[in-house]
Coordinates of C-alpha atoms and ligand atoms in Angstrom, one line a residue:
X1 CA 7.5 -5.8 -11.9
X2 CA 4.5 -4.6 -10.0
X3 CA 1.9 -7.6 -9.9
X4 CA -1.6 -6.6 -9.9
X5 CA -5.4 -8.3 -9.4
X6 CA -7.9 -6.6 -10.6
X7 CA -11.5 -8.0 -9.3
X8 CA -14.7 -6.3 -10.4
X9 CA -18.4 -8.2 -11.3
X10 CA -18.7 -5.8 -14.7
X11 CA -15.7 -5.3 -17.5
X12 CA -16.1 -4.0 -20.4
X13 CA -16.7 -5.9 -23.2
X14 CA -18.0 -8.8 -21.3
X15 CA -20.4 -7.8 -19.2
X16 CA -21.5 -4.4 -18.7
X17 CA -24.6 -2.7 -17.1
X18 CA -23.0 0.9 -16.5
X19 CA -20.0 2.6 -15.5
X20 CA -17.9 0.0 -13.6
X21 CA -17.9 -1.6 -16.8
X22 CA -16.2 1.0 -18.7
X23 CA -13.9 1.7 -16.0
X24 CA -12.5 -2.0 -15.4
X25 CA -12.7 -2.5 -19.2
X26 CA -10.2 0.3 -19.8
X27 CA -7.7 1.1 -16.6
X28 CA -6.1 -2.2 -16.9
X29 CA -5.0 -1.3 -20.5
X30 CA -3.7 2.0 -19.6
X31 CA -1.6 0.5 -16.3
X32 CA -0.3 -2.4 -18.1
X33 CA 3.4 -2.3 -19.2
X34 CA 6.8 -2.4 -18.9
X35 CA 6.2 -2.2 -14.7
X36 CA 2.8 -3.7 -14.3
X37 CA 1.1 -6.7 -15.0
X38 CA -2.6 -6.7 -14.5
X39 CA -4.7 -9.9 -14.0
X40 CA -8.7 -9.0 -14.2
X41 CA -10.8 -11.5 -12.7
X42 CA -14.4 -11.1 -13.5
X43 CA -17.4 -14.0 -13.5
X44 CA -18.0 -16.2 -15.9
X45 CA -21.8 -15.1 -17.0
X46 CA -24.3 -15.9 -19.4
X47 CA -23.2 -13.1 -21.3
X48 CA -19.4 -13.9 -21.5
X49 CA -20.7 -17.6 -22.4
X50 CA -22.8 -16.3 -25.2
X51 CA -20.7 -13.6 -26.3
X52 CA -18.8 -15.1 -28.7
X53 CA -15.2 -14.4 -26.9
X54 CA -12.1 -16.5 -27.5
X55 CA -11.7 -17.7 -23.9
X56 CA -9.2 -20.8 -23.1
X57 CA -10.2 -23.1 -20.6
X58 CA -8.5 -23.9 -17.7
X59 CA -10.4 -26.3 -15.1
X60 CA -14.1 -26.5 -14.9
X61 CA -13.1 -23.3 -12.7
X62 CA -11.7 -20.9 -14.4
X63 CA -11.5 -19.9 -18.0
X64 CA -9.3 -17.1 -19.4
X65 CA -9.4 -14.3 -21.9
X66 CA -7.4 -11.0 -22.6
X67 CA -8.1 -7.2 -22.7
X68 CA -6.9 -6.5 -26.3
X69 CA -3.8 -8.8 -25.3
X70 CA -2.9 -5.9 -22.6
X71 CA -4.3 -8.3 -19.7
X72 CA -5.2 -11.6 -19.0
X73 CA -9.0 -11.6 -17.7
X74 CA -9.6 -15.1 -16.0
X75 CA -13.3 -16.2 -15.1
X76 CA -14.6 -17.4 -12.5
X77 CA -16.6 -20.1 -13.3
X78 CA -20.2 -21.1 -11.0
X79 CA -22.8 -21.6 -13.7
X80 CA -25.6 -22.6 -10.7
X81 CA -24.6 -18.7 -9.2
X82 CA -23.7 -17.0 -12.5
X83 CA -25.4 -18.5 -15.8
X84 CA -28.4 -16.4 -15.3
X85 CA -29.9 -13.9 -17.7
X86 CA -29.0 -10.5 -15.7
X87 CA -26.0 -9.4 -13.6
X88 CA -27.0 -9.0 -10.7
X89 CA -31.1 -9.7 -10.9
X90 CA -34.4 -9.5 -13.1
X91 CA -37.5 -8.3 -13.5
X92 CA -38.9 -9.6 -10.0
X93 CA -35.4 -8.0 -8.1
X94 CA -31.7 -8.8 -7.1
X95 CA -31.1 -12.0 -6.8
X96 CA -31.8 -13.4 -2.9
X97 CA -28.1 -15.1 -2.9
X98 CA -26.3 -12.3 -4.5
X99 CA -24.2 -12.4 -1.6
X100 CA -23.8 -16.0 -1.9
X101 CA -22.5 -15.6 -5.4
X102 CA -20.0 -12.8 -4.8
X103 CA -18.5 -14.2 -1.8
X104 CA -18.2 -17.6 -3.9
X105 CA -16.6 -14.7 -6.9
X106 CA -14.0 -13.5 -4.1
X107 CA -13.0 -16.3 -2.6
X108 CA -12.3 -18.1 -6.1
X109 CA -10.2 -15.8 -6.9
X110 CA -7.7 -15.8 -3.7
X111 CA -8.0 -19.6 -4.4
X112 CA -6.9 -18.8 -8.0
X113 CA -4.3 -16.5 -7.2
X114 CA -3.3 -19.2 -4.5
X115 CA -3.3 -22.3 -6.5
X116 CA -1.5 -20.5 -9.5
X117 CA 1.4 -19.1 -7.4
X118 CA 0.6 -15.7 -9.1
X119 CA 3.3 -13.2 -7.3
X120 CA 0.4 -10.5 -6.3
X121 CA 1.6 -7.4 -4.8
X122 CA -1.7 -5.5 -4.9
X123 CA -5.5 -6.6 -5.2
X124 CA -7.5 -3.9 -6.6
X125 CA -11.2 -4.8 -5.6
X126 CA -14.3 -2.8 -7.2
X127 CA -17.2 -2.1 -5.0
X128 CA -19.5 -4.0 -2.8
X129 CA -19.3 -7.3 -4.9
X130 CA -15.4 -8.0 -4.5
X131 CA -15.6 -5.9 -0.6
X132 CA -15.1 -9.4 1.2
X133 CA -12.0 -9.7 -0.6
X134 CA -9.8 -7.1 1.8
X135 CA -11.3 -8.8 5.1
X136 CA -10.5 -12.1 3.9
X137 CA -6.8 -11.7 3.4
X138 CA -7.1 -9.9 6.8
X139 CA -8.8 -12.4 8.9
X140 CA -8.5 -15.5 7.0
X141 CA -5.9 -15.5 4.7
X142 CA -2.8 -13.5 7.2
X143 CA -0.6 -16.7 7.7
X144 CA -1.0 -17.8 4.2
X145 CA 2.3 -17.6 2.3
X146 CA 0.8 -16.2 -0.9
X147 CA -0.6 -13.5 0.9
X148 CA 2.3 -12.6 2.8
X149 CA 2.9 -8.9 2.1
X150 CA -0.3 -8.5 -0.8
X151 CA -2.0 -5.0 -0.3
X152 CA -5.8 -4.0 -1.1
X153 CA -7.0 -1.5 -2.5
X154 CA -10.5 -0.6 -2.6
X155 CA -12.7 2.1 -5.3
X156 CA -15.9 2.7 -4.5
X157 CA -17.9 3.5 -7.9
X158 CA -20.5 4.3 -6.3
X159 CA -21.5 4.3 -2.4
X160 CA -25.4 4.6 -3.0
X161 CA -24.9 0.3 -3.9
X162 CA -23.6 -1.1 -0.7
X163 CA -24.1 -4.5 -1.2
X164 CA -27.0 -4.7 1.9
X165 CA -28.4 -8.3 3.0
X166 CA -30.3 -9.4 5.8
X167 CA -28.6 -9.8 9.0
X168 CA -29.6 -14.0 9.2
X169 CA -27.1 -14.3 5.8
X170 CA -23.8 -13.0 7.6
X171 CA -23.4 -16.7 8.2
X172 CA -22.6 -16.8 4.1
X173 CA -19.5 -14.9 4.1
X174 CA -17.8 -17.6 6.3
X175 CA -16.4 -15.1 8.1
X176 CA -16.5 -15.1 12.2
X177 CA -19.4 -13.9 14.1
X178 CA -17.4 -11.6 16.2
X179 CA -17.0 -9.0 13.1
X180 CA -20.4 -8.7 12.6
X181 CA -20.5 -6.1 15.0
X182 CA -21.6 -2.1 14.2
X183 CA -18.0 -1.2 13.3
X184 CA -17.5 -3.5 10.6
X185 CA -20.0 -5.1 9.3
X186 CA -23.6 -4.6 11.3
X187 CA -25.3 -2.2 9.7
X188 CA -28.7 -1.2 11.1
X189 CA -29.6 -4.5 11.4
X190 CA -28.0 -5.7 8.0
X191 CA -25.0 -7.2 7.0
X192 CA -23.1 -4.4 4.8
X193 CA -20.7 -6.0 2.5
X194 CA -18.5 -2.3 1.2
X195 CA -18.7 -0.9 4.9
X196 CA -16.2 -3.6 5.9
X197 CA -14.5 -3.6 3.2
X198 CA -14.0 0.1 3.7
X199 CA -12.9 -0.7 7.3
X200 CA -10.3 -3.4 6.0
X201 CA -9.0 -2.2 2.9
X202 CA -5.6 -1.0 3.2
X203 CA -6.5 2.3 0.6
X204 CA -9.8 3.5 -0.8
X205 CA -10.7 5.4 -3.7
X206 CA -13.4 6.7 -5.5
X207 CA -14.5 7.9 -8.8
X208 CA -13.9 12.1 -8.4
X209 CA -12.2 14.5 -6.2
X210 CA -15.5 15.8 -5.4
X211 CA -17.3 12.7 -4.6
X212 CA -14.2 11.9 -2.0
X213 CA -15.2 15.2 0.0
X214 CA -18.8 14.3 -0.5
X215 CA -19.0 11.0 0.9
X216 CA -17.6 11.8 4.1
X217 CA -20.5 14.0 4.7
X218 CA -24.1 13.2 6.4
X219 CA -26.0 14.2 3.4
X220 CA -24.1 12.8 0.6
X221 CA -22.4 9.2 2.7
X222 CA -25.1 6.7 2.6
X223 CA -25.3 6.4 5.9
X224 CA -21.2 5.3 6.1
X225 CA -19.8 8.6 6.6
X226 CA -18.5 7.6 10.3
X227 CA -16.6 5.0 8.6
X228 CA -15.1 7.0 5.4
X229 CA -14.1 10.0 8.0
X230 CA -12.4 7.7 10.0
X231 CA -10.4 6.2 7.1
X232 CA -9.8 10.1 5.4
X233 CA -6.1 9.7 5.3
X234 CA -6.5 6.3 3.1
X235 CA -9.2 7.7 0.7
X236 CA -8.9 10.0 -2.3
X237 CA -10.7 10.5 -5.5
X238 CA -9.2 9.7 -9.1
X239 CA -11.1 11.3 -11.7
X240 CA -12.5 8.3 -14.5
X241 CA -11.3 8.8 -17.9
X242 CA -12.9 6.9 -21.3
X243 CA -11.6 4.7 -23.5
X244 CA -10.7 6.6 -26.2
X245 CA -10.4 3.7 -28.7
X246 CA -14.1 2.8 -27.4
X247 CA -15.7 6.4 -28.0
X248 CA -14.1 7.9 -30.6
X249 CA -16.4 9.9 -33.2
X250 CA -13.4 9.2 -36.0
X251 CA -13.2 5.6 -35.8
X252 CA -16.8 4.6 -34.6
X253 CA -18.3 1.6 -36.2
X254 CA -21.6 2.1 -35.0
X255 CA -22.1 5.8 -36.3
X256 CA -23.1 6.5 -39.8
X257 CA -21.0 9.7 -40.5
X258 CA -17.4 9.6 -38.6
X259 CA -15.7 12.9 -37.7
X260 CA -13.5 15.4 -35.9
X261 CA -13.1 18.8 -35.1
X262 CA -13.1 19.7 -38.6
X263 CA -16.0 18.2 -39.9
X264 CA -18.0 17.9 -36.6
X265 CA -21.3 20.3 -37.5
X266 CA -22.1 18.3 -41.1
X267 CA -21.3 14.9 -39.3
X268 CA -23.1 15.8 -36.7
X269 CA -26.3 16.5 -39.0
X270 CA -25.8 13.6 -40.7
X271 CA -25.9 11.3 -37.4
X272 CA -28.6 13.1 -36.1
X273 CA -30.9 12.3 -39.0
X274 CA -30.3 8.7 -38.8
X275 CA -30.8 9.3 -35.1
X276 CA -34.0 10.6 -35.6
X277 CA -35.2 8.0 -37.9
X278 CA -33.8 5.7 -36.2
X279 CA -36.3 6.6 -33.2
X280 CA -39.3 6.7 -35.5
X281 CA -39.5 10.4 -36.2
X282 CA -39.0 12.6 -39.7
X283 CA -36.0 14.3 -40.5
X284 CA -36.1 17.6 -38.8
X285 CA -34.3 20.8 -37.9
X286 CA -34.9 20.6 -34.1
X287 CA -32.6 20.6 -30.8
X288 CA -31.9 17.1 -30.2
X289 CA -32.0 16.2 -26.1
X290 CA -30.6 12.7 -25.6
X291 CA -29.9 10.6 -22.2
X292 CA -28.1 7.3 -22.0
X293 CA -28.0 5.0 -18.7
X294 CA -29.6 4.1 -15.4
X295 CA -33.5 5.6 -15.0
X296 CA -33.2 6.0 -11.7
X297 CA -33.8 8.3 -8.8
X298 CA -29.6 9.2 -8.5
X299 CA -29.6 10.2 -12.6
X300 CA -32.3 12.9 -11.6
X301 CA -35.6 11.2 -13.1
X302 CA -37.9 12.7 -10.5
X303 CA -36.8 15.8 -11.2
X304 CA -37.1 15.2 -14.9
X305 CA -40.6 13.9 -14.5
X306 CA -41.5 16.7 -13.1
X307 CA -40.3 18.9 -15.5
X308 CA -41.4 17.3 -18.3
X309 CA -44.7 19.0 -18.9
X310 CA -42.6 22.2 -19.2
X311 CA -39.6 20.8 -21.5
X312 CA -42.3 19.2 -24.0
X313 CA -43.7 22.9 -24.8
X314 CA -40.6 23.8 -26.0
X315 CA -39.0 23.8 -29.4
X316 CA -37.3 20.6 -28.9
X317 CA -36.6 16.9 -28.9
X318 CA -35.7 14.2 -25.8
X319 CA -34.6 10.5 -26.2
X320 CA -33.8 8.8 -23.3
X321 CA -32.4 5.5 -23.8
X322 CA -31.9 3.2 -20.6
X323 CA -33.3 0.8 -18.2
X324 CA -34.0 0.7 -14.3
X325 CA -37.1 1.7 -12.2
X326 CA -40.3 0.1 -13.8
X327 CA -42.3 3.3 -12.0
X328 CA -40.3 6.4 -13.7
X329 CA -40.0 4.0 -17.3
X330 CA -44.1 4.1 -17.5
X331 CA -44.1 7.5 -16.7
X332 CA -42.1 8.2 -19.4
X333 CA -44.1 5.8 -21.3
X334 CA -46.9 7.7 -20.7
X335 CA -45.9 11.1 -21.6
X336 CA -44.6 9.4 -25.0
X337 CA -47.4 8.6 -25.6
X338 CA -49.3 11.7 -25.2
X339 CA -46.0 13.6 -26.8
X340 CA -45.0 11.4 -29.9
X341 CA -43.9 13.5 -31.8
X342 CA -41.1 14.9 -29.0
X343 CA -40.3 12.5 -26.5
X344 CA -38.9 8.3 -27.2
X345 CA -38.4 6.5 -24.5
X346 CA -35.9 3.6 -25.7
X347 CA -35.9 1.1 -22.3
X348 CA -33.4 -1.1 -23.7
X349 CA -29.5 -2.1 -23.2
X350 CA -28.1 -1.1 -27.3
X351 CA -24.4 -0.2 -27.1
X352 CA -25.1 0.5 -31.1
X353 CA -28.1 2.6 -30.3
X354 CA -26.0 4.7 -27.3
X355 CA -23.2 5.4 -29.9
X356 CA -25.8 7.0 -32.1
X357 CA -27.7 9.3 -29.1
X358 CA -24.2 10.1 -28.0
X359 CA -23.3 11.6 -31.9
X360 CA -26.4 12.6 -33.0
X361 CA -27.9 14.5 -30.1
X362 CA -27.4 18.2 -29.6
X363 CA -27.5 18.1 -25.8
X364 CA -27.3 15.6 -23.1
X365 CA -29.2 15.8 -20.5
X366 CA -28.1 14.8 -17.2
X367 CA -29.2 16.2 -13.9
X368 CA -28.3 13.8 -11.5
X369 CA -29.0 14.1 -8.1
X370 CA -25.7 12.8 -7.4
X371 CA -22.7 11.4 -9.6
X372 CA -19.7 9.7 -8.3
X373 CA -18.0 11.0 -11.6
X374 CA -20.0 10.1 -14.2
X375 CA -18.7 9.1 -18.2
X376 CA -21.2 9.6 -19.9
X377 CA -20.7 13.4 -20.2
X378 CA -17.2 12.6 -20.5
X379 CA -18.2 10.8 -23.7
X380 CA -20.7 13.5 -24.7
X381 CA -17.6 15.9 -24.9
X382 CA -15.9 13.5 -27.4
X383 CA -18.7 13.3 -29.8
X384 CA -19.9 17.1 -29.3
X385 CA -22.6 16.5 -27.7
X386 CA -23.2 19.7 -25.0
X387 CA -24.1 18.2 -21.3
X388 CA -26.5 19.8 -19.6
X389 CA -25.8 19.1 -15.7
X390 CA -26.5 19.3 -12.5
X391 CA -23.5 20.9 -10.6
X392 CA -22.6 17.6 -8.1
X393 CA -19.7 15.3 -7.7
X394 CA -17.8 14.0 -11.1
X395 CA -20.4 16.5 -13.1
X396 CA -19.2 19.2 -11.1
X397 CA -15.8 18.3 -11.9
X398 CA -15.6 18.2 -15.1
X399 CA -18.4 20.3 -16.6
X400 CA -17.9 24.0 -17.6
X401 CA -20.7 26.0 -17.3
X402 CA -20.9 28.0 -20.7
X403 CA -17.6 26.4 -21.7
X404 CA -18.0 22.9 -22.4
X405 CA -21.8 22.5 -20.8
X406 CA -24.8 24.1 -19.1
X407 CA -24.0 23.3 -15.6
X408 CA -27.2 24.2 -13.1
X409 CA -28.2 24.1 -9.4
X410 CA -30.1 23.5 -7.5
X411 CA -31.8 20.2 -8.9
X412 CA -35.0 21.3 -9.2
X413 CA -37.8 21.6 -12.1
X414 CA -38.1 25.3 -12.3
X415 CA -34.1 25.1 -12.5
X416 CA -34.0 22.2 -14.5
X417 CA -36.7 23.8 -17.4
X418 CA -34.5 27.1 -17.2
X419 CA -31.0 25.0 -17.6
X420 CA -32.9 23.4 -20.8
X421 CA -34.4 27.4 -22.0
X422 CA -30.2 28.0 -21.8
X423 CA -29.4 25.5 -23.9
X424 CA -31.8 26.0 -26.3
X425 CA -31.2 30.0 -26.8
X426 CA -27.4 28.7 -27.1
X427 CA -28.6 26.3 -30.0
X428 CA -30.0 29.4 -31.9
X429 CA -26.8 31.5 -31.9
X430 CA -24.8 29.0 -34.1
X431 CA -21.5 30.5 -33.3
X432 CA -21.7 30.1 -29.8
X433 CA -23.2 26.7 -29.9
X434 CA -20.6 25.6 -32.1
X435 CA -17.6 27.1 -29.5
X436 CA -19.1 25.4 -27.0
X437 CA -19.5 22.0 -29.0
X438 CA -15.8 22.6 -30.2
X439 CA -14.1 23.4 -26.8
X440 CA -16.1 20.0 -25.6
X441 CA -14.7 18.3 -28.0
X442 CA -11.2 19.4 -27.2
X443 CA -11.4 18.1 -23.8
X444 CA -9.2 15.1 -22.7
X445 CA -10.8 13.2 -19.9
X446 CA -8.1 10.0 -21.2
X447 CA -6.7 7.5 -18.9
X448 CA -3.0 8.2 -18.6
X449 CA -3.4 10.7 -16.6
X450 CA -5.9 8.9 -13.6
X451 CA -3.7 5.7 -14.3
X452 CA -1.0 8.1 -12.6
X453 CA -2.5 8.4 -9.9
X454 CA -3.5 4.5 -9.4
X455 CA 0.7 4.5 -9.8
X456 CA 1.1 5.9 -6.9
X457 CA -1.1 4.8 -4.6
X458 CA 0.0 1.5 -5.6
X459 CA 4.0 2.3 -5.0
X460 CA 3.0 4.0 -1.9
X461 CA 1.7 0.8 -0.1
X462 CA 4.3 -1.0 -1.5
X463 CA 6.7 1.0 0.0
X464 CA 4.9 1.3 3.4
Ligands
ADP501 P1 -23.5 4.6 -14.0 O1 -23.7 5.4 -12.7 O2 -24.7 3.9 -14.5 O3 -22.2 3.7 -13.9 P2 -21.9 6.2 -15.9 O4 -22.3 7.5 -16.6 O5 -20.7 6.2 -15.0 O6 -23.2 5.8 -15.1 O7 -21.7 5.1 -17.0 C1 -22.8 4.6 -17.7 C2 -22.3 3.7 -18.9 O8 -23.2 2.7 -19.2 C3 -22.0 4.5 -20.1 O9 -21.0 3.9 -20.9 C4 -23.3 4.5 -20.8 O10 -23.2 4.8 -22.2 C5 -23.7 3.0 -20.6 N1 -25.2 2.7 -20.6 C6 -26.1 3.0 -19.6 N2 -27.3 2.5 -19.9 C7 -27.2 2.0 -21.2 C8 -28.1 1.4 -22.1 N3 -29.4 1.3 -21.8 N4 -27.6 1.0 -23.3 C9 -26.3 1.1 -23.6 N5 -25.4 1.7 -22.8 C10 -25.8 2.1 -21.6

């Protein structure tokens, strides 16, 4: 039996604010069984508190819960560091001792692991937040019984969040001075939490195949490309899937008008006029745009800003539900405003109301500058809903141009408005549109498949 941790600061359904969520919410489920046994460790927020879970507790330290009885999740429990009202910060910023709080999160769980005499082979760590955890075992933790012959394995979701904090806080991580040098964890004058992780994990991953080549490259590596080059024989990209009990268009709570291939266009009709309602507007015959998730520079909102003039002239609709930067969310605002009757800005975190722009858009729009791998056109394909990309990273990998999606480059406006002129003479020729919508639908971006993968990285360092 194959003993896995699995550390990450977001799983799904506890505490989400994007991807990472939906990731460590769903792989443990798929790698549980017969051979594995995952443990999740995640912290013990607000919104686990208020939630309404059925959590046992187990010291004033820890409290533990299951994914769908596939995997015990045990919390780690702070409420000075983690009873707060966001993640990771509000509206005036991060939180100043974020890396106080995640180096209290990674330490508490080699203590847990420790003190529980769990029999961990592997610790799977999830970006910058759970990074310390590999240099640790390394430098602190090598002549402790426990962790013995215990692997790491690092995934970087995404490299653009590094977990960055002023050089004078290095003293928080409790760690020697010595390695706070420029090959582990100086960073031009900062303390850079993933880069030494990166360093001291014993395998990386990331989120695409694409994004793997990507990173190692001036342009795309955040300024850690020395680094990943160096570790290139460690680090390869596993494409995410869904969860396809999660977003499934048959079974969905949250939609008004379930479906499947066979009854996707009326479904889809149906959705989309509650959709539309739902937003404020009248029932209407009109190409639905719809966006869910960060509004930020990476998910291509300068672009979008810029082309937004254009778009709005066209026969057509946008939503865009999501929060993030305050500067492109009152642009929006503003051309809402002026356009009421064809763009709604929804700057709010609604799993219900992300269900319903997933069904009931047309299109979904997502031009990002870049994308680790990206689900949410992975869930547009399960509800029909045609993504309209930019070709980079995950997009690029799983995005068809003209077979499952509109795929564009370069990011742009003038290609951006012309991706968006595609799409909508598609709309108009109903048999093509609904090919397109169809053979999206048929795609499987499921687990088992990636979970494979995860397999074998895991048997190969056991077997190192
Ligand atoms: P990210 O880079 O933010 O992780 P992904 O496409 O990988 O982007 O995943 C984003 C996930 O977060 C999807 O499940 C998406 O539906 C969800 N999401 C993002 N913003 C919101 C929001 N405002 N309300 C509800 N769900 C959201």
């Amino acid at each position: 039996m194959l003993n896995i941790a699995f550390c990450s600061s977001e799983v799904f359904p506890f505490a989400k604010t994007g991807g990472l969520a939906d990731v460590c919410g769903a792989l443990p489920k798929v790698l549980a069984g017969k051979k594995i046994k995952i443990t999740v460790f995640v912290p013990y927020y607000r919104c686990v508190k208020k939630g309404g879970f059925k959590l046992k507790k187990i010291s004033d330290h820890f409290l533990k819960g299951s994914l769908d009885g596939q995997a015990d999740v045990i919390f780690v429990r702070n409420d000075t560091l983690f009873d707060r009202s966001e993640l990771y910060g509000d509206a005036s910023g991060d939180y100043p001792d974020n890396l106080k709080r995640f180096r209290y999160f990674c330490q508490q769980v080699l203590r847990y692991i420790e003190d529980h005499k769990l029999p961990i082979d592997i610790i799977h760590c999830h970006d910058w937040q759970t990074a310390l955890i590999p240099v640790y075992l390394k430098e602190l933790y090598a002549d402790k019984k426990t962790f013995q012959t215990t692997k790491t394995v690092l995934t970087i979701h995404n490299l653009a969040f590094q977990g960055l904090f002023p050089v004078e806080q290095y003293s928080e991580t409790q760690l020697p001075d010595r390695l706070l040098n420029p090959e582990i964890f100086e960073f031009y004058g900062k303390t850079n939490l993933l880069k030494a992780g990166i360093v001291y994990a014993d395998k990386i991953t990331t989120v695409s195949p694409s994004y793997a080549k990507e990173i190692q490259t001036e342009s795309k590596g955040c300024g850690v490309h020395p680094v990943l080059q160096k570790r290139k024989k460690d680090l390869s990209g596993i494409l995410n899937g869904i969860d396809e009990k999660v977003w499934n268009p048959k079974t969905d709570t949250y939609i008004t008008a379930r479906y499947s291939l066979k009854n996707m266009r009326a479904a889809k009709a149906d959705n989309k006029k509650v959709l539309l309602r739902r937003v404020g507007w009248k029932d209407a015959d009109v190409p639905v745009f719809g966006n869910v998730g960060r509004i930020s520079h990476q998910k291509g909102f300068e672009v979008i800003l810029k082309a937004l003039e254009e778009i709005l002239k066209l026969d057509c609709r946008i939503i865009i539900q999501g929060l993030g930067d305050p500067a492109y969310i009152e642009s929006l605002k503003t051309y809402a405003t002026k356009h009421p009757d064809k763009l709604s800005v929804q700057d709010k975190f609604d799993e219900q109301l992300a269900h319903q722009v997933y069904a009931g858009s047309d299109f979904f729009l997502m031009p990002s500058e870049f994308e680790p791998c990206g689900l949410s056109q992975l869930i547009s394909f399960r509800y029909g809903t045609v993504p309209v990309v930019h070709k980079t990273g995950g997009l690029a990998d799983t995005v068809k141009h003209k077979k499952t999606g509109v795929v564009f480059k370069p990011l742009n406006p003038v290609s951006l408005v012309r991706a968006v002129k595609q799409a909508l003479r598609i709309y108009k020729q109903a048999p093509e549109f609904n090919a397109l919508r169809k053979n999206a639908m048929k795609q499987t971006f499921s687990w088992p498949a990636s979970a494979r993968k995860y397999k074998e990285i895991y048997t190969c360092l056991l077997s190192a």
